[in-house]
PDB file of C-alpha atoms and ligand atoms in Angstrom:
ATOM      1  CA  MET F   1      -4.214  17.560 -18.724  1.00 88.00           C
ATOM      2  CA  PRO F   2      -5.855  14.402 -17.316  1.00 94.00           C
ATOM      3  CA  LEU F   3      -4.858  13.279 -13.838  1.00 96.00           C
ATOM      4  CA  ILE F   4      -4.402   9.595 -13.080  1.00 96.00           C
ATOM      5  CA  ASP F   5      -4.981   8.295  -9.558  1.00 96.00           C
ATOM      6  CA  GLY F   6      -1.798   7.201  -7.851  1.00 97.00           C
ATOM      7  CA  GLU F   7       0.529   8.505 -10.575  1.00 98.00           C
ATOM      8  CA  SER F   8       4.024   9.493  -9.480  1.00 98.00           C
ATOM      9  CA  THR F   9       4.824  13.202  -9.650  1.00 97.00           C
ATOM     10  CA  GLY F  10       7.815  12.406 -11.898  1.00 97.00           C
ATOM     11  CA  SER F  11       5.553  10.620 -14.376  1.00 97.00           C
ATOM     12  CA  TYR F  12       2.960  13.414 -14.326  1.00 98.00           C
ATOM     13  CA  VAL F  13       5.528  16.180 -14.815  1.00 97.00           C
ATOM     14  CA  THR F  14       7.112  14.233 -17.690  1.00 96.00           C
ATOM     15  CA  ARG F  15       3.706  14.005 -19.409  1.00 96.00           C
ATOM     16  CA  LEU F  16       3.078  17.678 -18.723  1.00 96.00           C
ATOM     17  CA  ALA F  17       6.418  18.611 -20.329  1.00 95.00           C
ATOM     18  CA  ILE F  18       5.616  16.526 -23.440  1.00 94.00           C
ATOM     19  CA  ARG F  19       2.209  18.187 -23.640  1.00 93.00           C
ATOM     20  CA  HIS F  20       3.863  21.624 -23.458  1.00 93.00           C
ATOM     21  CA  GLY F  21       6.460  20.564 -26.052  1.00 95.00           C
ATOM     22  CA  GLU F  22       9.399  21.217 -23.768  1.00 94.00           C
ATOM     23  CA  SER F  23      11.969  19.292 -21.736  1.00 93.00           C
ATOM     24  CA  VAL F  24      11.315  18.235 -18.135  1.00 94.00           C
ATOM     25  CA  GLY F  25      14.296  20.376 -17.099  1.00 93.00           C
ATOM     26  CA  HIS F  26      12.834  23.455 -18.723  1.00 93.00           C
ATOM     27  CA  LEU F  27       9.442  22.877 -17.133  1.00 94.00           C
ATOM     28  CA  LEU F  28      10.975  22.273 -13.696  1.00 94.00           C
ATOM     29  CA  ALA F  29      12.933  25.511 -13.924  1.00 94.00           C
ATOM     30  CA  THR F  30       9.585  27.306 -13.783  1.00 94.00           C
ATOM     31  CA  VAL F  31       8.429  25.168 -10.826  1.00 94.00           C
ATOM     32  CA  GLY F  32      11.412  25.808  -8.546  1.00 93.00           C
ATOM     33  CA  GLU F  33      15.069  25.339  -7.784  1.00 93.00           C
ATOM     34  CA  GLY F  34      16.440  21.818  -7.919  1.00 91.00           C
ATOM     35  CA  LYS F  35      19.108  20.250  -5.749  1.00 78.00           C
ATOM     36  CA  THR F  36      19.406  17.467  -8.344  1.00 78.00           C
ATOM     37  CA  ALA F  37      19.584  17.230 -12.128  1.00 78.00           C
ATOM     38  CA  ALA F  38      16.311  18.227 -13.730  1.00 76.00           C
ATOM     39  CA  GLU F  39      16.212  15.380 -16.273  1.00 82.00           C
ATOM     40  CA  ILE F  40      15.743  12.040 -14.532  1.00 85.00           C
ATOM     41  CA  ASP F  41      13.914   8.966 -15.759  1.00 89.00           C
ATOM     42  CA  PRO F  42      10.516   8.681 -14.024  1.00 92.00           C
ATOM     43  CA  ARG F  43      10.856   4.889 -14.169  1.00 92.00           C
ATOM     44  CA  LEU F  44      13.770   5.107 -11.744  1.00 91.00           C
ATOM     45  CA  SER F  45      13.106   8.021  -9.469  1.00 94.00           C
ATOM     46  CA  GLU F  46      10.273  10.048  -7.962  1.00 96.00           C
ATOM     47  CA  LEU F  47      10.082  13.835  -7.948  1.00 96.00           C
ATOM     48  CA  TYR F  48       9.397  15.634  -4.658  1.00 96.00           C
ATOM     49  CA  LEU F  49       8.387  19.281  -4.225  1.00 96.00           C
ATOM     50  CA  ASN F  50       8.085  21.643  -1.307  1.00 96.00           C
ATOM     51  CA  ALA F  51       4.823  23.498  -0.657  1.00 96.00           C
ATOM     52  CA  ALA F  52       5.807  26.555  -2.730  1.00 96.00           C
ATOM     53  CA  ALA F  53       6.823  24.458  -5.749  1.00 96.00           C
ATOM     54  CA  ARG F  54       3.617  22.438  -5.445  1.00 97.00           C
ATOM     55  CA  GLN F  55       1.620  25.647  -5.659  1.00 96.00           C
ATOM     56  CA  ARG F  56       3.463  26.631  -8.842  1.00 96.00           C
ATOM     57  CA  LEU F  57       2.959  23.198 -10.381  1.00 97.00           C
ATOM     58  CA  ALA F  58      -0.787  23.435  -9.703  1.00 97.00           C
ATOM     59  CA  ALA F  59      -0.889  26.817 -11.462  1.00 96.00           C
ATOM     60  CA  LEU F  60       1.131  25.470 -14.391  1.00 95.00           C
ATOM     61  CA  ALA F  61      -1.142  22.438 -14.749  1.00 96.00           C
ATOM     62  CA  GLY F  62      -4.289  24.553 -14.358  1.00 96.00           C
ATOM     63  CA  ARG F  63      -5.486  22.371 -11.474  1.00 96.00           C
ATOM     64  CA  SER F  64      -6.590  23.109  -7.937  1.00 97.00           C
ATOM     65  CA  LEU F  65      -4.348  21.914  -5.132  1.00 97.00           C
ATOM     66  CA  ALA F  66      -7.137  19.577  -3.991  1.00 97.00           C
ATOM     67  CA  GLN F  67      -7.383  17.913  -7.426  1.00 97.00           C
ATOM     68  CA  LEU F  68      -3.623  17.557  -7.671  1.00 97.00           C
ATOM     69  CA  THR F  69      -3.107  16.032  -4.230  1.00 97.00           C
ATOM     70  CA  ARG F  70      -6.080  13.694  -4.624  1.00 97.00           C
ATOM     71  CA  ALA F  71      -4.375  12.057  -7.611  1.00 97.00           C
ATOM     72  CA  LEU F  72      -0.660  12.539  -6.952  1.00 98.00           C
ATOM     73  CA  VAL F  73       0.192  10.900  -3.643  1.00 96.00           C
ATOM     74  CA  SER F  74       3.745  12.303  -3.387  1.00 97.00           C
ATOM     75  CA  LEU F  75       2.356  15.843  -3.335  1.00 97.00           C
ATOM     76  CA  ARG F  76       0.418  15.206  -0.111  1.00 96.00           C
ATOM     77  CA  GLU F  77       1.645  16.828   3.122  1.00 94.00           C
ATOM     78  CA  GLU F  78       3.354  13.648   4.367  1.00 93.00           C
ATOM     79  CA  HIS F  79       5.755  13.623   1.408  1.00 95.00           C
ATOM     80  CA  LEU F  80       6.447  17.345   0.873  1.00 95.00           C
ATOM     81  CA  LEU F  81      10.054  18.494   1.064  1.00 94.00           C
ATOM     82  CA  PRO F  82      10.805  20.561   4.112  1.00 90.00           C
ATOM     83  CA  GLY F  83      12.520  23.858   3.562  1.00 77.00           C
ATOM     84  CA  ARG F  84      12.020  27.559   3.432  1.00 81.00           C
ATOM     85  CA  PRO F  85       8.459  28.419   2.466  1.00 82.00           C
ATOM     86  CA  GLU F  86       9.576  31.405   0.366  1.00 86.00           C
ATOM     87  CA  THR F  87      11.742  29.280  -1.970  1.00 92.00           C
ATOM     88  CA  ALA F  88      10.160  26.809  -4.382  1.00 95.00           C
ATOM     89  CA  GLU F  89      12.275  23.640  -4.469  1.00 95.00           C
ATOM     90  CA  TYR F  90      12.254  20.196  -6.057  1.00 95.00           C
ATOM     91  CA  GLN F  91      14.347  17.045  -5.659  1.00 94.00           C
ATOM     92  CA  TRP F  92      14.730  13.717  -7.513  1.00 94.00           C
ATOM     93  CA  PRO F  93      16.290  11.236  -5.110  1.00 91.00           C
ATOM     94  CA  TRP F  94      17.919   8.283  -6.893  1.00 86.00           C
ATOM     95  CA  ARG F  95      15.468   5.965  -5.221  1.00 86.00           C
ATOM     96  CA  PRO F  96      12.142   7.100  -3.751  1.00 90.00           C
ATOM     97  CA  PRO F  97      12.660   7.178   0.050  1.00 91.00           C
ATOM     98  CA  SER F  98       9.402   5.265   0.389  1.00 92.00           C
ATOM     99  CA  GLY F  99       7.212   3.487  -2.133  1.00 95.00           C
ATOM    100  CA  TYR F 100       7.926   1.853  -5.474  1.00 95.00           C
ATOM    101  CA  LEU F 101       7.511   3.021  -9.049  1.00 96.00           C
ATOM    102  CA  VAL F 102       5.062   0.583 -10.591  1.00 97.00           C
ATOM    103  CA  ARG F 103       3.859   0.675 -14.184  1.00 97.00           C
ATOM    104  CA  GLY F 104       0.303   2.002 -14.460  1.00 97.00           C
ATOM    105  CA  CYS F 105      -2.458   0.212 -16.377  1.00 98.00           C
ATOM    106  CA  ALA F 106      -2.284   1.325 -20.025  1.00 97.00           C
ATOM    107  CA  LEU F 107      -6.018   0.677 -20.554  1.00 97.00           C
ATOM    108  CA  CYS F 108      -6.978   2.811 -17.547  1.00 97.00           C
ATOM    109  CA  ALA F 109      -4.692   5.591 -18.861  1.00 97.00           C
ATOM    110  CA  ALA F 110      -6.179   5.312 -22.363  1.00 97.00           C
ATOM    111  CA  ARG F 111      -9.705   5.714 -20.906  1.00 96.00           C
ATOM    112  CA  ARG F 112      -8.520   9.140 -19.735  1.00 95.00           C
ATOM    113  CA  GLY F 113      -6.925   9.994 -23.060  1.00 95.00           C
ATOM    114  CA  VAL F 114      -3.348   9.307 -21.936  1.00 96.00           C
ATOM    115  CA  PHE F 115      -1.286   7.167 -24.292  1.00 95.00           C
ATOM    116  CA  GLU F 116       2.192   7.567 -22.792  1.00 93.00           C
ATOM    117  CA  THR F 117       3.515   5.071 -20.228  1.00 94.00           C
ATOM    118  CA  VAL F 118       2.384   6.093 -16.768  1.00 97.00           C
ATOM    119  CA  TRP F 119       4.279   5.213 -13.578  1.00 98.00           C
ATOM    120  CA  LEU F 120       2.462   4.980 -10.263  1.00 98.00           C
ATOM    121  CA  ILE F 121       3.983   5.385  -6.816  1.00 97.00           C
ATOM    122  CA  ARG F 122       2.780   2.484  -4.673  1.00 97.00           C
ATOM    123  CA  PRO F 123       3.613   1.179  -1.173  1.00 96.00           C
ATOM    124  CA  ASP F 124       4.445  -2.266  -2.590  1.00 95.00           C
ATOM    125  CA  PRO F 125       6.312  -3.265  -5.761  1.00 94.00           C
ATOM    126  CA  TRP F 126       3.185  -4.440  -7.571  1.00 95.00           C
ATOM    127  CA  HIS F 127      -0.316  -3.292  -8.440  1.00 96.00           C
ATOM    128  CA  ILE F 128      -3.395  -5.087  -9.771  1.00 97.00           C
ATOM    129  CA  CYS F 129      -5.885  -3.251 -11.988  1.00 98.00           C
ATOM    130  CA  VAL F 130      -9.214  -4.839 -11.033  1.00 97.00           C
ATOM    131  CA  ARG F 131     -11.023  -3.134 -13.903  1.00 97.00           C
ATOM    132  CA  HIS F 132      -8.858  -4.748 -16.560  1.00 98.00           C
ATOM    133  CA  GLY F 133      -7.511  -7.774 -14.677  1.00 98.00           C
ATOM    134  CA  ARG F 134      -3.872  -6.845 -15.177  1.00 98.00           C
ATOM    135  CA  PHE F 135      -0.925  -7.282 -12.830  1.00 97.00           C
ATOM    136  CA  HIS F 136       1.854  -4.671 -13.001  1.00 97.00           C
ATOM    137  CA  ASP F 137       5.113  -4.378 -11.125  1.00 94.00           C
ATOM    138  CA  THR F 138       8.340  -2.401 -11.010  1.00 92.00           C
ATOM    139  CA  SER F 139       9.833  -4.216 -13.994  1.00 90.00           C
ATOM    140  CA  ARG F 140      11.006  -1.771 -16.660  1.00 89.00           C
ATOM    141  CA  ASP F 141      10.933  -4.423 -19.368  1.00 87.00           C
ATOM    142  CA  ASP F 142       8.618  -3.009 -22.039  1.00 89.00           C
ATOM    143  CA  ARG F 143       8.211  -6.400 -23.713  1.00 91.00           C
ATOM    144  CA  VAL F 144       6.098  -7.728 -20.804  1.00 90.00           C
ATOM    145  CA  PRO F 145       4.481  -4.601 -19.361  1.00 94.00           C
ATOM    146  CA  PHE F 146       1.789  -6.556 -17.467  1.00 96.00           C
ATOM    147  CA  LEU F 147       0.514 -10.046 -16.737  1.00 95.00           C
ATOM    148  CA  ASP F 148      -2.994 -10.843 -17.903  1.00 97.00           C
ATOM    149  CA  LEU F 149      -5.069 -12.185 -15.008  1.00 97.00           C
ATOM    150  CA  SER F 150      -7.990 -13.505 -17.053  1.00 95.00           C
ATOM    151  CA  PRO F 151      -6.838 -17.133 -16.478  1.00 94.00           C
ATOM    152  CA  GLY F 152      -6.959 -16.437 -12.691  1.00 91.00           C
ATOM    153  CA  PRO F 153     -10.154 -14.505 -11.900  1.00 95.00           C
ATOM    154  CA  HIS F 154      -9.828 -15.530  -8.221  1.00 97.00           C
ATOM    155  CA  VAL F 155      -6.779 -13.235  -7.956  1.00 97.00           C
ATOM    156  CA  VAL F 156      -8.772 -10.241  -9.218  1.00 98.00           C
ATOM    157  CA  GLN F 157     -11.595 -11.157  -6.802  1.00 98.00           C
ATOM    158  CA  ALA F 158      -9.068 -11.304  -3.947  1.00 98.00           C
ATOM    159  CA  GLU F 159      -7.773  -7.848  -4.880  1.00 98.00           C
ATOM    160  CA  GLN F 160     -11.371  -6.571  -4.903  1.00 98.00           C
ATOM    161  CA  ARG F 161     -11.871  -8.007  -1.410  1.00 98.00           C
ATOM    162  CA  ARG F 162      -8.612  -6.366  -0.296  1.00 98.00           C
ATOM    163  CA  ILE F 163      -9.811  -2.980  -1.559  1.00 98.00           C
ATOM    164  CA  GLN F 164     -13.160  -3.471   0.244  1.00 97.00           C
ATOM    165  CA  LEU F 165     -11.399  -4.365   3.496  1.00 97.00           C
ATOM    166  CA  VAL F 166      -9.185  -1.275   3.334  1.00 96.00           C
ATOM    167  CA  LYS F 167     -12.189   0.898   2.477  1.00 95.00           C
ATOM    168  CA  ARG F 168     -14.115  -0.488   5.462  1.00 94.00           C
ATOM    169  CA  LEU F 169     -11.329  -0.563   8.066  1.00 94.00           C
ATOM    170  CA  GLY F 170      -8.978   2.149   6.801  1.00 93.00           C
ATOM    171  CA  PRO F 171      -5.382   1.823   8.070  1.00 94.00           C
ATOM    172  CA  VAL F 172      -6.400  -1.187  10.182  1.00 96.00           C
ATOM    173  CA  GLY F 173      -7.305  -2.999   6.943  1.00 96.00           C
ATOM    174  CA  ARG F 174      -3.826  -2.379   5.553  1.00 97.00           C
ATOM    175  CA  LEU F 175      -2.226  -3.636   8.772  1.00 97.00           C
ATOM    176  CA  LEU F 176      -4.283  -6.826   8.698  1.00 97.00           C
ATOM    177  CA  VAL F 177      -3.360  -7.509   5.066  1.00 98.00           C
ATOM    178  CA  ALA F 178       0.308  -7.078   6.047  1.00 97.00           C
ATOM    179  CA  ASP F 179      -0.132  -9.436   9.007  1.00 97.00           C
ATOM    180  CA  ALA F 180      -1.866 -11.978   6.769  1.00 97.00           C
ATOM    181  CA  PHE F 181       1.063 -11.973   4.302  1.00 97.00           C
ATOM    182  CA  ALA F 182       3.375 -12.335   7.302  1.00 97.00           C
ATOM    183  CA  VAL F 183       1.421 -15.381   8.491  1.00 97.00           C
ATOM    184  CA  LEU F 184       1.980 -16.987   5.078  1.00 96.00           C
ATOM    185  CA  ALA F 185       5.698 -16.180   5.306  1.00 95.00           C
ATOM    186  CA  HIS F 186       6.085 -18.229   8.511  1.00 94.00           C
ATOM    187  CA  PRO F 187       8.466 -21.161   7.882  1.00 91.00           C
ATOM    188  CA  ASP F 188       5.687 -23.594   8.912  1.00 89.00           C
ATOM    189  CA  SER F 189       3.563 -22.477   5.964  1.00 87.00           C
ATOM    190  CA  PHE F 190       6.082 -23.840   3.423  1.00 89.00           C
ATOM    191  CA  LEU F 191       5.166 -21.150   0.911  1.00 91.00           C
ATOM    192  CA  PRO F 192       7.474 -18.922  -1.134  1.00 91.00           C
ATOM    193  CA  ARG F 193       8.113 -15.533   0.437  1.00 92.00           C
ATOM    194  CA  LEU F 194       7.216 -12.276  -1.308  1.00 91.00           C
ATOM    195  CA  GLY F 195       9.968 -11.400  -3.756  1.00 87.00           C
ATOM    196  CA  THR F 196      10.828 -15.019  -4.610  1.00 89.00           C
ATOM    197  CA  ASN F 197       9.660 -14.306  -8.143  1.00 88.00           C
ATOM    198  CA  ARG F 198       7.401 -11.876  -9.977  1.00 87.00           C
ATOM    199  CA  THR F 199       4.247 -13.910  -9.545  1.00 90.00           C
ATOM    200  CA  THR F 200       4.553 -14.717  -5.818  1.00 93.00           C
ATOM    201  CA  PRO F 201       2.127 -11.921  -4.818  1.00 94.00           C
ATOM    202  CA  LEU F 202      -0.472 -13.438  -7.190  1.00 95.00           C
ATOM    203  CA  ARG F 203      -0.009 -16.889  -5.725  1.00 95.00           C
ATOM    204  CA  LEU F 204      -0.301 -15.657  -2.115  1.00 96.00           C
ATOM    205  CA  LEU F 205      -2.963 -12.968  -2.450  1.00 97.00           C
ATOM    206  CA  PRO F 206      -6.183 -15.074  -2.380  1.00 97.00           C
ATOM    207  CA  THR F 207      -5.159 -16.916   0.812  1.00 96.00           C
ATOM    208  CA  ALA F 208      -3.728 -13.771   2.396  1.00 97.00           C
ATOM    209  CA  ILE F 209      -6.991 -11.894   1.867  1.00 98.00           C
ATOM    210  CA  HIS F 210      -8.997 -14.815   3.235  1.00 97.00           C
ATOM    211  CA  ILE F 211      -6.798 -14.714   6.365  1.00 97.00           C
ATOM    212  CA  ALA F 212      -7.062 -10.906   6.608  1.00 97.00           C
ATOM    213  CA  HIS F 213     -10.872 -11.128   6.592  1.00 96.00           C
ATOM    214  CA  ARG F 214     -10.727 -13.792   9.332  1.00 95.00           C
ATOM    215  CA  MET F 215      -8.401 -11.529  11.338  1.00 96.00           C
ATOM    216  CA  ALA F 216     -10.784  -8.612  10.830  1.00 95.00           C
ATOM    217  CA  GLN F 217     -13.589 -10.524  12.553  1.00 91.00           C
ATOM    218  CA  LEU F 218     -11.463 -10.629  15.698  1.00 92.00           C
ATOM    219  CA  GLU F 219      -9.726  -7.271  15.334  1.00 92.00           C
ATOM    220  CA  ARG F 220     -12.903  -5.198  15.011  1.00 89.00           C
ATOM    221  CA  PHE F 221     -14.206  -6.532  18.335  1.00 87.00           C
ATOM    222  CA  ARG F 222     -10.780  -6.094  19.906  1.00 89.00           C
ATOM    223  CA  LEU F 223     -10.438  -2.458  18.849  1.00 88.00           C
ATOM    224  CA  ASP F 224     -13.983  -1.916  20.056  1.00 83.00           C
ATOM    225  CA  SER F 225     -12.744  -3.210  23.448  1.00 81.00           C
ATOM    226  CA  ARG F 226     -15.308  -5.993  23.325  1.00 81.00           C
ATOM    227  CA  LEU F 227     -12.888  -8.912  23.369  1.00 80.00           C
ATOM    228  CA  VAL F 228     -11.695 -11.041  26.258  1.00 80.00           C
ATOM    229  CA  HIS F 229      -9.029 -13.773  26.412  1.00 81.00           C
ATOM    230  CA  SER F 230     -11.586 -16.579  26.304  1.00 83.00           C
ATOM    231  CA  ASP F 231     -12.792 -15.444  22.847  1.00 85.00           C
ATOM    232  CA  TYR F 232      -9.520 -16.479  21.204  1.00 89.00           C
ATOM    233  CA  PRO F 233      -9.532 -20.305  21.390  1.00 91.00           C
ATOM    234  CA  HIS F 234     -12.906 -20.471  19.616  1.00 91.00           C
ATOM    235  CA  TRP F 235     -11.683 -18.104  16.873  1.00 92.00           C
ATOM    236  CA  LEU F 236      -8.447 -20.067  16.438  1.00 93.00           C
ATOM    237  CA  GLU F 237     -10.330 -23.337  16.207  1.00 93.00           C
ATOM    238  CA  LYS F 238     -12.556 -21.952  13.434  1.00 92.00           C
ATOM    239  CA  ALA F 239      -9.568 -20.470  11.603  1.00 91.00           C
ATOM    240  CA  ARG F 240      -7.682 -23.776  11.813  1.00 92.00           C
ATOM    241  CA  GLY F 241     -10.788 -25.486  10.455  1.00 92.00           C
ATOM    242  CA  ASP F 242     -10.656 -23.729   7.100  1.00 88.00           C
ATOM    243  CA  LEU F 243      -7.010 -22.660   6.874  1.00 90.00           C
ATOM    244  CA  GLY F 244      -5.255 -25.750   8.193  1.00 91.00           C
ATOM    245  CA  TRP F 245      -2.998 -26.330  11.174  1.00 89.00           C
ATOM    246  CA  ARG F 246       0.136 -24.896   9.527  1.00 89.00           C
ATOM    247  CA  VAL F 247      -1.445 -21.461   9.099  1.00 92.00           C
ATOM    248  CA  GLY F 248      -3.184 -21.981  12.446  1.00 92.00           C
ATOM    249  CA  ARG F 249       0.156 -22.082  14.230  1.00 91.00           C
ATOM    250  CA  ALA F 250       1.252 -18.725  12.780  1.00 93.00           C
ATOM    251  CA  LEU F 251      -2.185 -17.326  13.654  1.00 94.00           C
ATOM    252  CA  GLU F 252      -1.566 -18.322  17.269  1.00 93.00           C
ATOM    253  CA  TRP F 253       1.513 -16.053  17.238  1.00 94.00           C
ATOM    254  CA  TRP F 254      -0.556 -13.303  15.697  1.00 95.00           C
ATOM    255  CA  SER F 255      -3.394 -13.580  18.211  1.00 93.00           C
ATOM    256  CA  ALA F 256      -0.901 -13.634  21.094  1.00 93.00           C
ATOM    257  CA  LEU F 257       0.328 -10.210  19.937  1.00 94.00           C
ATOM    258  CA  HIS F 258      -3.212  -8.891  19.369  1.00 93.00           C
ATOM    259  CA  LYS F 259      -4.217  -9.181  23.015  1.00 89.00           C
ATOM    260  CA  PRO F 260      -7.463  -7.750  24.394  1.00 87.00           C
ATOM    261  CA  LEU F 261      -7.042  -4.031  25.005  1.00 84.00           C
ATOM    262  CA  GLN F 262      -6.733  -2.919  28.594  1.00 70.00           C
ATOM    263  CA  LEU F 263      -9.308  -0.304  29.452  1.00 63.00           C
ATOM    264  CA  PRO F 264      -9.098   1.948  32.479  1.00 55.00           C
ATOM    265  CA  PRO F 265     -11.834   1.007  34.982  1.00 58.00           C
ATOM    266  CA  LEU F 266     -14.849   3.313  34.822  1.00 57.00           C
ATOM    267  CA  PRO F 267     -17.493   4.020  37.445  1.00 57.00           C
ATOM    268  CA  ARG F 268     -20.593   1.908  36.792  1.00 55.00           C
ATOM    269  CA  SER F 269     -22.896   4.844  36.151  1.00 53.00           C
ATOM    270  CA  ARG F 270     -20.694   6.020  33.270  1.00 51.00           C
ATOM    271  CA  VAL F 271     -20.318   2.700  31.507  1.00 49.00           C
ATOM    272  CA  ALA F 272     -23.314   3.265  29.268  1.00 50.00           C
ATOM    273  CA  ARG F 273     -21.870   6.522  28.009  1.00 51.00           C
ATOM    274  CA  VAL F 274     -18.427   5.192  27.080  1.00 51.00           C
ATOM    275  CA  PRO F 275     -17.946   6.143  23.434  1.00 54.00           C
ATOM    276  CA  VAL F 276     -17.473   3.221  21.098  1.00 55.00           C
ATOM    277  CA  LYS F 277     -13.818   3.082  20.159  1.00 57.00           C
ATOM    278  CA  ASP F 278     -13.044   3.762  16.530  1.00 66.00           C
ATOM    279  CA  TYR F 279     -12.232   0.336  15.106  1.00 75.00           C
ATOM    280  CA  ARG F 280     -10.515   2.046  12.153  1.00 80.00           C
ATOM    281  CA  ARG F 281      -7.767   3.387  14.425  1.00 84.00           C
ATOM    282  CA  PRO F 282      -4.874   0.980  15.033  1.00 89.00           C
ATOM    283  CA  ALA F 283      -3.901   0.022  18.566  1.00 88.00           C
ATOM    284  CA  SER F 284      -1.084  -2.016  20.117  1.00 89.00           C
ATOM    285  CA  PRO F 285       0.849  -3.951  18.818  1.00 92.00           C
ATOM    286  CA  HIS F 286       0.543  -1.619  15.803  1.00 93.00           C
ATOM    287  CA  ARG F 287       1.135   2.089  15.799  1.00 89.00           C
ATOM    288  CA  SER F 288      -0.779   5.020  14.430  1.00 85.00           C
ATOM    289  CA  PRO F 289      -0.555   6.851  12.030  1.00 89.00           C
ATOM    290  CA  VAL F 290       0.094   4.352   9.264  1.00 90.00           C
ATOM    291  CA  SER F 291       2.309   5.865   6.569  1.00 91.00           C
ATOM    292  CA  GLU F 292       0.693   5.885   3.136  1.00 92.00           C
ATOM    293  CA  MET F 293       3.778   4.427   1.463  1.00 94.00           C
ATOM    294  CA  ALA F 294       4.715   1.849   4.118  1.00 94.00           C
ATOM    295  CA  PRO F 295       5.158  -1.569   2.461  1.00 94.00           C
ATOM    296  CA  LEU F 296       3.658  -4.814   3.789  1.00 94.00           C
ATOM    297  CA  HIS F 297       6.902  -5.926   5.435  1.00 92.00           C
ATOM    298  CA  ALA F 298       7.153  -2.666   7.393  1.00 93.00           C
ATOM    299  CA  LEU F 299       3.533  -2.790   8.591  1.00 95.00           C
ATOM    300  CA  SER F 300       3.295  -6.258  10.091  1.00 95.00           C
ATOM    301  CA  CYS F 301       3.673  -6.803  13.834  1.00 95.00           C
ATOM    302  CA  LEU F 302       5.036 -10.320  13.232  1.00 94.00           C
ATOM    303  CA  GLN F 303       8.777 -10.492  13.546  1.00 90.00           C
ATOM    304  CA  TRP F 304       9.958 -13.154  11.111  1.00 91.00           C
ATOM    305  CA  ASP F 305      11.154 -12.356   7.540  1.00 90.00           C
ATOM    306  CA  ILE F 306       8.335 -11.605   5.117  1.00 90.00           C
ATOM    307  CA  LEU F 307      10.573 -11.055   2.108  1.00 91.00           C
ATOM    308  CA  ALA F 308      12.785 -13.515   0.279  1.00 88.00           C
ATOM    309  CA  ARG F 309      16.476 -12.878   0.810  1.00 76.00           C
ATOM    310  CA  ASP F 310      17.299 -11.245  -2.540  1.00 67.00           C
ATOM    311  CA  TRP F 311      13.807  -9.870  -2.996  1.00 58.00           C
ATOM    312  CA  ARG F 312      14.714  -6.884  -5.174  1.00 59.00           C
ATOM    313  CA  HIS F 313      15.891  -9.129  -7.978  1.00 55.00           C
ATOM    314  CA  PRO F 314      12.606 -10.434  -9.476  1.00 55.00           C
ATOM    315  CA  TYR F 315      11.379  -6.950 -10.233  1.00 55.00           C
ATOM    316  CA  GLY F 316      14.409  -5.983 -12.340  1.00 46.00           C
TER     317      GLY F 316
HETATM  318 ZN1   ZN D 401      -6.811  -0.858 -15.995  1.00 60.51          ZN
END
């Protein structure tokens, strides 16, 4: 059965059960023992397995463990249920402990021969398909399953630039995107916070990604330990030039937290052999490792509110 990148385990197992012509409960009984009811809606809850149950699921699906964990994020080590290795177990918590169930792109699924609704597990409550220019979120309303982004190609371009940044900088890229959204959430920016309504991420994304790329210019040198205090005013001046003084003020807060890294003094003769620091590995004020399902508001080092007060509401 086709695998879809980023699909939730609950969604995949539901499709697998349909394909086998049986109920999810019946299928799960062959995967392991459950602490929760076997039949739960994959739009509401994610399914978690321990290592033994994962092995059985792979056998049932006729897939290697590597194929399964490449596509299904919740089956990776970080998200496996603890427990006795000899007993195969599964669990459907009422809400995923981390991540959001976001509707998958129906056109991407159809390309793989899947015509049922697919639910992805994502760190944030929305997802943009850059191939088809569609915006999806956690809304379960089947009447508006996606928003068409063809009237706003700049949003799709921004998402492409976000993906490039994360590909290039790894976890550091994700942290910078989170910090950039946080900069836009500063009261001085006078912009709606994430969660104000369904389309706020679309409105903020192009500027946020522009800011994240600006931040990356500084951060790469900083993590490479090639930055000194006197480099900051010049960078801030340039950033203020194209982003305006309102954003500039929040960037001052950000740069104050992203101080030059302190390096232990080294004898002169060894300086040339100092290995270049990996600029993909986060350093203070951020922490490593960066959880795969951590949302933007949990990743930023900036302390003010990133989310609107009743932010769960717009996603239904
Ligand atoms: Zn698509």
